[in-house]
Amino acid sequence: MQEDVTLEGFHAVKHALRFAPALVRVVTVTSLEGAERLCRDLAPDVAEPLLSLAVEGPVDHPTGVAGVAARPPEDHSVLTARTAPLVLLDGPRHPGNAGAAVRVAAAAGASGVAVVGALDPWHPAVLRGSAGLHYALPVLTCEVGELAGPVVALDAEGAPWERLPDDAVLVVGSERAGLSPAVRARADRVVALPMRPGVSSLNLATAVSAALYAWRLGAGD
Ligand SMILES: C[S@@+](CC[C@H](N)C(=O)[O-])C[C@H]1O[C@@H](n2cnc3c(N)ncnc32)[C@H](O)[C@@H]1O
């Protein structure tokens, strides 16, 4: 088990309690009454676990709710076998983009999010961007050499979109440099999301979102 992480805000605590309740260690609220109201209005399903852990104290978040949860051990099995696409972020620089990618990966039903490069996918700023949805699927670091299965890399100059296989590794490149040479060499296909002429590229989390929802909705079948 690795170090604990901070859950900033009601939604982060809510998602961690929903998807990995055993990992949530501490919930702090500025007011028990306020927390009860938030649960009643937004997420009655987490009222019982949240309020049973909640202790009043100072919270530096507008929702008045924060928490501490264990960082789960990394599940590397998803790198080699899966029934839904694994998202691979190839050298992302901005934690907010990585967090947004985790959030949409969880929403679309991806099997996990892996990061190649220096960014820790459990950095507090990445967790902030995912609203605690790190607890809904495996989020880990990896090396390109660990990947098995079809690798489909996204690039604005790639070939026309085709249906993403369910067991694909879906790769997006970094904000400035795009795909790394190592990922290009490993990719079975490099495909583009069509854009209006004159637009250079999508934000990386937006590209993940478009590709995963094309998969989920069956585009290209
Ligand atoms: C901001 S873009 C990187 C732009 C960078 N200047 C480049 O040369 O690729 C970040 C990543 O989003 C993905 N991406 C952005 N727009 C895309 C598109 N229209 N089709 C496929 N992938 C796209 C690619 O994986 C890209 O590496």
Coordinates of C-alpha atoms and ligand atoms in Angstrom, one line a residue:
M1 CA 0.0 0.0 0.0
Q2 CA 1.4 3.4 -0.9
E3 CA 0.9 6.8 0.8
D4 CA -2.5 8.4 1.5
V5 CA -3.9 11.0 -0.8
T6 CA -6.2 14.0 -0.1
L7 CA -9.7 14.2 -1.5
E8 CA -10.6 17.8 -2.1
G9 CA -14.3 18.5 -2.0
F10 CA -17.6 16.7 -1.7
H11 CA -17.5 15.2 -5.2
A12 CA -14.1 13.6 -4.7
V13 CA -15.1 12.2 -1.4
K14 CA -18.4 11.0 -2.9
H15 CA -16.7 9.2 -5.8
A16 CA -14.1 7.5 -3.5
L17 CA -16.8 6.3 -1.2
R18 CA -18.9 5.0 -4.1
F19 CA -16.2 3.1 -5.9
A20 CA -13.7 2.2 -3.1
P21 CA -15.3 2.7 0.3
A22 CA -12.7 0.6 2.1
L23 CA -9.9 3.0 1.1
V24 CA -11.4 6.1 2.6
R25 CA -9.8 6.7 6.0
V26 CA -10.9 10.2 7.0
V27 CA -13.7 12.6 6.2
T28 CA -13.6 16.2 7.5
V29 CA -16.5 18.6 7.2
T30 CA -16.9 22.2 8.3
S31 CA -20.4 21.4 9.5
L32 CA -22.2 18.0 9.9
E33 CA -25.5 19.7 9.1
G34 CA -24.1 21.1 5.8
A35 CA -22.7 17.7 4.9
E36 CA -26.0 16.0 5.6
R37 CA -27.7 18.6 3.3
L38 CA -25.2 18.0 0.5
C39 CA -25.7 14.2 0.8
R40 CA -29.5 14.5 0.8
D41 CA -29.5 16.9 -2.2
L42 CA -26.7 15.4 -4.4
A43 CA -25.9 11.8 -3.3
P44 CA -28.2 10.1 -0.9
D45 CA -26.4 6.8 -1.6
V46 CA -23.2 8.0 0.2
A47 CA -25.0 9.7 3.2
E48 CA -24.5 6.7 5.5
P49 CA -20.8 6.0 4.8
L50 CA -19.9 9.7 4.6
L51 CA -21.7 10.8 7.8
S52 CA -20.4 7.8 9.8
L53 CA -16.8 8.9 9.0
A54 CA -17.4 12.7 9.2
V55 CA -15.7 14.7 11.9
E56 CA -16.1 18.5 12.1
G57 CA -12.9 20.5 11.4
P58 CA -11.4 23.2 9.1
V59 CA -11.8 22.4 5.4
D60 CA -10.2 24.5 2.7
H61 CA -12.8 23.7 0.0
P62 CA -16.0 25.6 -1.0
T63 CA -18.1 22.5 -0.4
G64 CA -16.9 22.2 3.2
V65 CA -16.0 18.5 2.7
A66 CA -12.5 16.9 2.3
G67 CA -11.1 13.5 3.0
V68 CA -8.1 11.3 3.1
A69 CA -7.9 7.9 1.3
A70 CA -5.3 5.3 0.7
R71 CA -3.6 5.2 -2.7
P72 CA -4.3 1.7 -4.0
P73 CA -1.5 -0.5 -5.2
E74 CA -1.0 -0.2 -9.0
D75 CA -2.9 -2.9 -11.0
H76 CA -0.6 -3.7 -13.9
S77 CA -2.8 -6.6 -15.1
V78 CA -4.8 -4.1 -17.1
L79 CA -1.7 -3.4 -19.3
T80 CA -1.9 -6.9 -20.8
A81 CA -5.5 -8.0 -20.6
R82 CA -8.8 -6.1 -20.8
T83 CA -12.3 -6.0 -22.2
A84 CA -12.6 -2.2 -22.6
P85 CA -10.0 0.2 -23.9
L86 CA -7.1 1.3 -21.7
V87 CA -6.2 5.0 -22.1
L88 CA -2.5 5.6 -22.3
L89 CA -1.3 9.2 -21.7
D90 CA 2.1 9.6 -23.5
G91 CA 4.1 12.2 -21.6
P92 CA 1.4 14.5 -20.4
R93 CA 2.6 17.8 -18.8
H94 CA -0.4 19.4 -17.3
P95 CA -2.0 17.6 -14.3
G96 CA -5.4 19.1 -15.1
N97 CA -5.4 17.4 -18.5
A98 CA -4.5 14.1 -17.0
G99 CA -7.3 14.5 -14.4
A100 CA -9.8 15.3 -17.0
A101 CA -8.7 12.2 -19.0
V102 CA -9.2 10.0 -15.9
R103 CA -12.7 11.5 -15.3
V104 CA -13.9 10.8 -18.9
A105 CA -12.2 7.4 -18.9
A106 CA -14.2 6.5 -15.8
A107 CA -17.4 7.9 -17.3
A108 CA -17.1 6.1 -20.6
G109 CA -16.2 2.7 -19.1
A110 CA -12.5 2.5 -20.0
S111 CA -10.6 -0.3 -18.3
G112 CA -7.9 2.1 -16.8
V113 CA -5.6 5.0 -17.4
A114 CA -1.9 4.6 -17.6
V115 CA 0.8 7.3 -17.9
V116 CA 4.2 7.1 -19.5
G117 CA 6.6 9.7 -18.4
A118 CA 7.4 11.9 -15.4
L119 CA 3.9 13.0 -14.3
D120 CA 2.6 11.1 -11.3
P121 CA -1.0 10.2 -12.2
W122 CA -1.8 10.4 -8.4
H123 CA -0.4 13.9 -8.0
P124 CA -2.9 16.1 -6.0
A125 CA -3.6 18.3 -9.0
V126 CA -4.4 15.2 -11.2
L127 CA -6.8 14.0 -8.5
R128 CA -8.4 17.4 -8.4
G129 CA -9.1 17.2 -12.1
S130 CA -10.7 13.8 -11.8
A131 CA -13.1 14.6 -9.0
G132 CA -12.0 11.5 -7.2
L133 CA -12.7 9.2 -10.1
H134 CA -9.3 7.7 -9.7
Y135 CA -11.1 5.3 -7.4
A136 CA -13.4 4.0 -10.2
L137 CA -10.7 2.4 -12.3
P138 CA -6.9 1.5 -12.2
V139 CA -4.7 4.5 -12.6
L140 CA -1.0 3.8 -12.9
T141 CA 2.3 4.5 -14.4
C142 CA 3.9 2.2 -17.0
E143 CA 6.5 1.7 -19.6
V144 CA 5.6 1.2 -23.3
G145 CA 7.3 -2.2 -23.2
E146 CA 4.7 -3.5 -20.7
L147 CA 1.8 -3.1 -23.2
A148 CA 0.1 -6.1 -24.8
G149 CA -2.7 -6.0 -27.3
P150 CA -3.6 -3.6 -30.2
V151 CA -2.2 -0.1 -29.7
V152 CA -4.2 2.6 -31.4
A153 CA -2.5 6.0 -31.2
L154 CA -4.3 9.3 -31.8
D155 CA -2.7 11.9 -34.0
A156 CA -4.3 14.8 -35.9
E157 CA -2.4 13.7 -39.0
G158 CA -3.3 10.0 -38.7
A159 CA -5.3 7.7 -40.9
P160 CA -9.2 7.9 -41.0
W161 CA -11.0 6.8 -37.8
E162 CA -11.9 3.1 -37.5
R163 CA -13.9 1.3 -34.8
L164 CA -11.7 1.0 -31.7
P165 CA -11.2 -2.6 -30.6
D166 CA -12.6 -3.3 -27.1
D167 CA -9.2 -4.5 -26.0
A168 CA -7.3 -1.5 -27.5
V169 CA -4.7 0.6 -25.8
L170 CA -5.8 4.1 -26.8
V171 CA -2.9 6.5 -26.8
V172 CA -2.9 10.3 -26.7
G173 CA 0.3 12.4 -27.1
S174 CA 1.5 15.2 -24.9
E175 CA 0.3 18.8 -25.1
R176 CA 3.2 20.2 -27.1
A177 CA 5.2 17.3 -28.6
G178 CA 2.4 14.9 -29.5
L179 CA 3.2 11.2 -29.7
S180 CA 6.7 10.1 -28.6
P181 CA 8.9 8.0 -31.0
A182 CA 8.6 5.0 -28.6
V183 CA 4.8 5.0 -28.9
R184 CA 4.8 5.6 -32.6
A185 CA 7.1 2.6 -33.0
R186 CA 4.8 0.4 -30.9
A187 CA 1.5 1.6 -32.4
D188 CA -0.5 -0.8 -34.6
R189 CA -2.5 2.1 -36.0
V190 CA -2.3 5.9 -35.9
V191 CA -5.7 7.4 -36.4
A192 CA -7.2 10.9 -36.5
L193 CA -10.4 12.4 -35.2
P194 CA -11.8 14.5 -38.1
M195 CA -11.6 18.2 -37.6
R196 CA -12.8 21.2 -39.6
P197 CA -10.1 22.6 -41.8
G198 CA -7.9 25.3 -40.1
V199 CA -8.1 23.6 -36.6
S200 CA -4.7 22.2 -35.6
S201 CA -5.6 19.8 -32.8
L202 CA -7.9 19.0 -29.9
N203 CA -6.9 19.3 -26.3
L204 CA -5.6 15.8 -25.2
A205 CA -8.4 15.1 -22.7
T206 CA -10.9 16.2 -25.4
A207 CA -9.4 13.8 -27.8
V208 CA -9.6 11.0 -25.3
S209 CA -13.3 11.9 -24.7
A210 CA -14.2 11.9 -28.4
A211 CA -12.4 8.6 -29.1
L212 CA -13.9 6.8 -26.0
Y213 CA -17.4 8.0 -26.7
A214 CA -17.0 7.0 -30.4
W215 CA -16.1 3.5 -29.1
R216 CA -18.9 3.5 -26.5
L217 CA -21.5 4.6 -29.0
G218 CA -20.3 2.2 -31.7
A219 CA -19.0 4.7 -34.2
G220 CA -17.1 3.1 -37.1
D221 CA -19.0 -0.2 -36.8
Ligands
LIG1 C1 -2.7 19.1 -28.1 S1 -2.4 17.7 -29.1 C2 -0.7 17.7 -29.5 C3 -0.4 18.7 -30.6 C4 1.0 18.5 -31.0 N1 1.5 19.8 -31.4 C5 1.2 17.5 -32.1 O1 2.2 17.7 -32.8 O2 0.6 16.5 -32.1 C6 -2.4 16.4 -27.9 C7 -2.8 15.0 -28.4 O3 -4.2 15.0 -28.6 C8 -4.5 14.1 -29.6 N2 -5.2 14.8 -30.7 C9 -5.5 16.1 -30.7 N3 -6.2 16.3 -31.8 C10 -6.4 15.2 -32.5 C11 -7.1 14.8 -33.6 N4 -7.8 15.6 -34.4 N5 -7.1 13.5 -34.0 C12 -6.5 12.6 -33.2 N6 -5.8 12.9 -32.1 C13 -5.8 14.2 -31.7 C14 -3.1 13.5 -30.1 O4 -2.9 12.3 -29.5 C15 -2.2 14.6 -29.7 O5 -0.9 14.1 -29.5

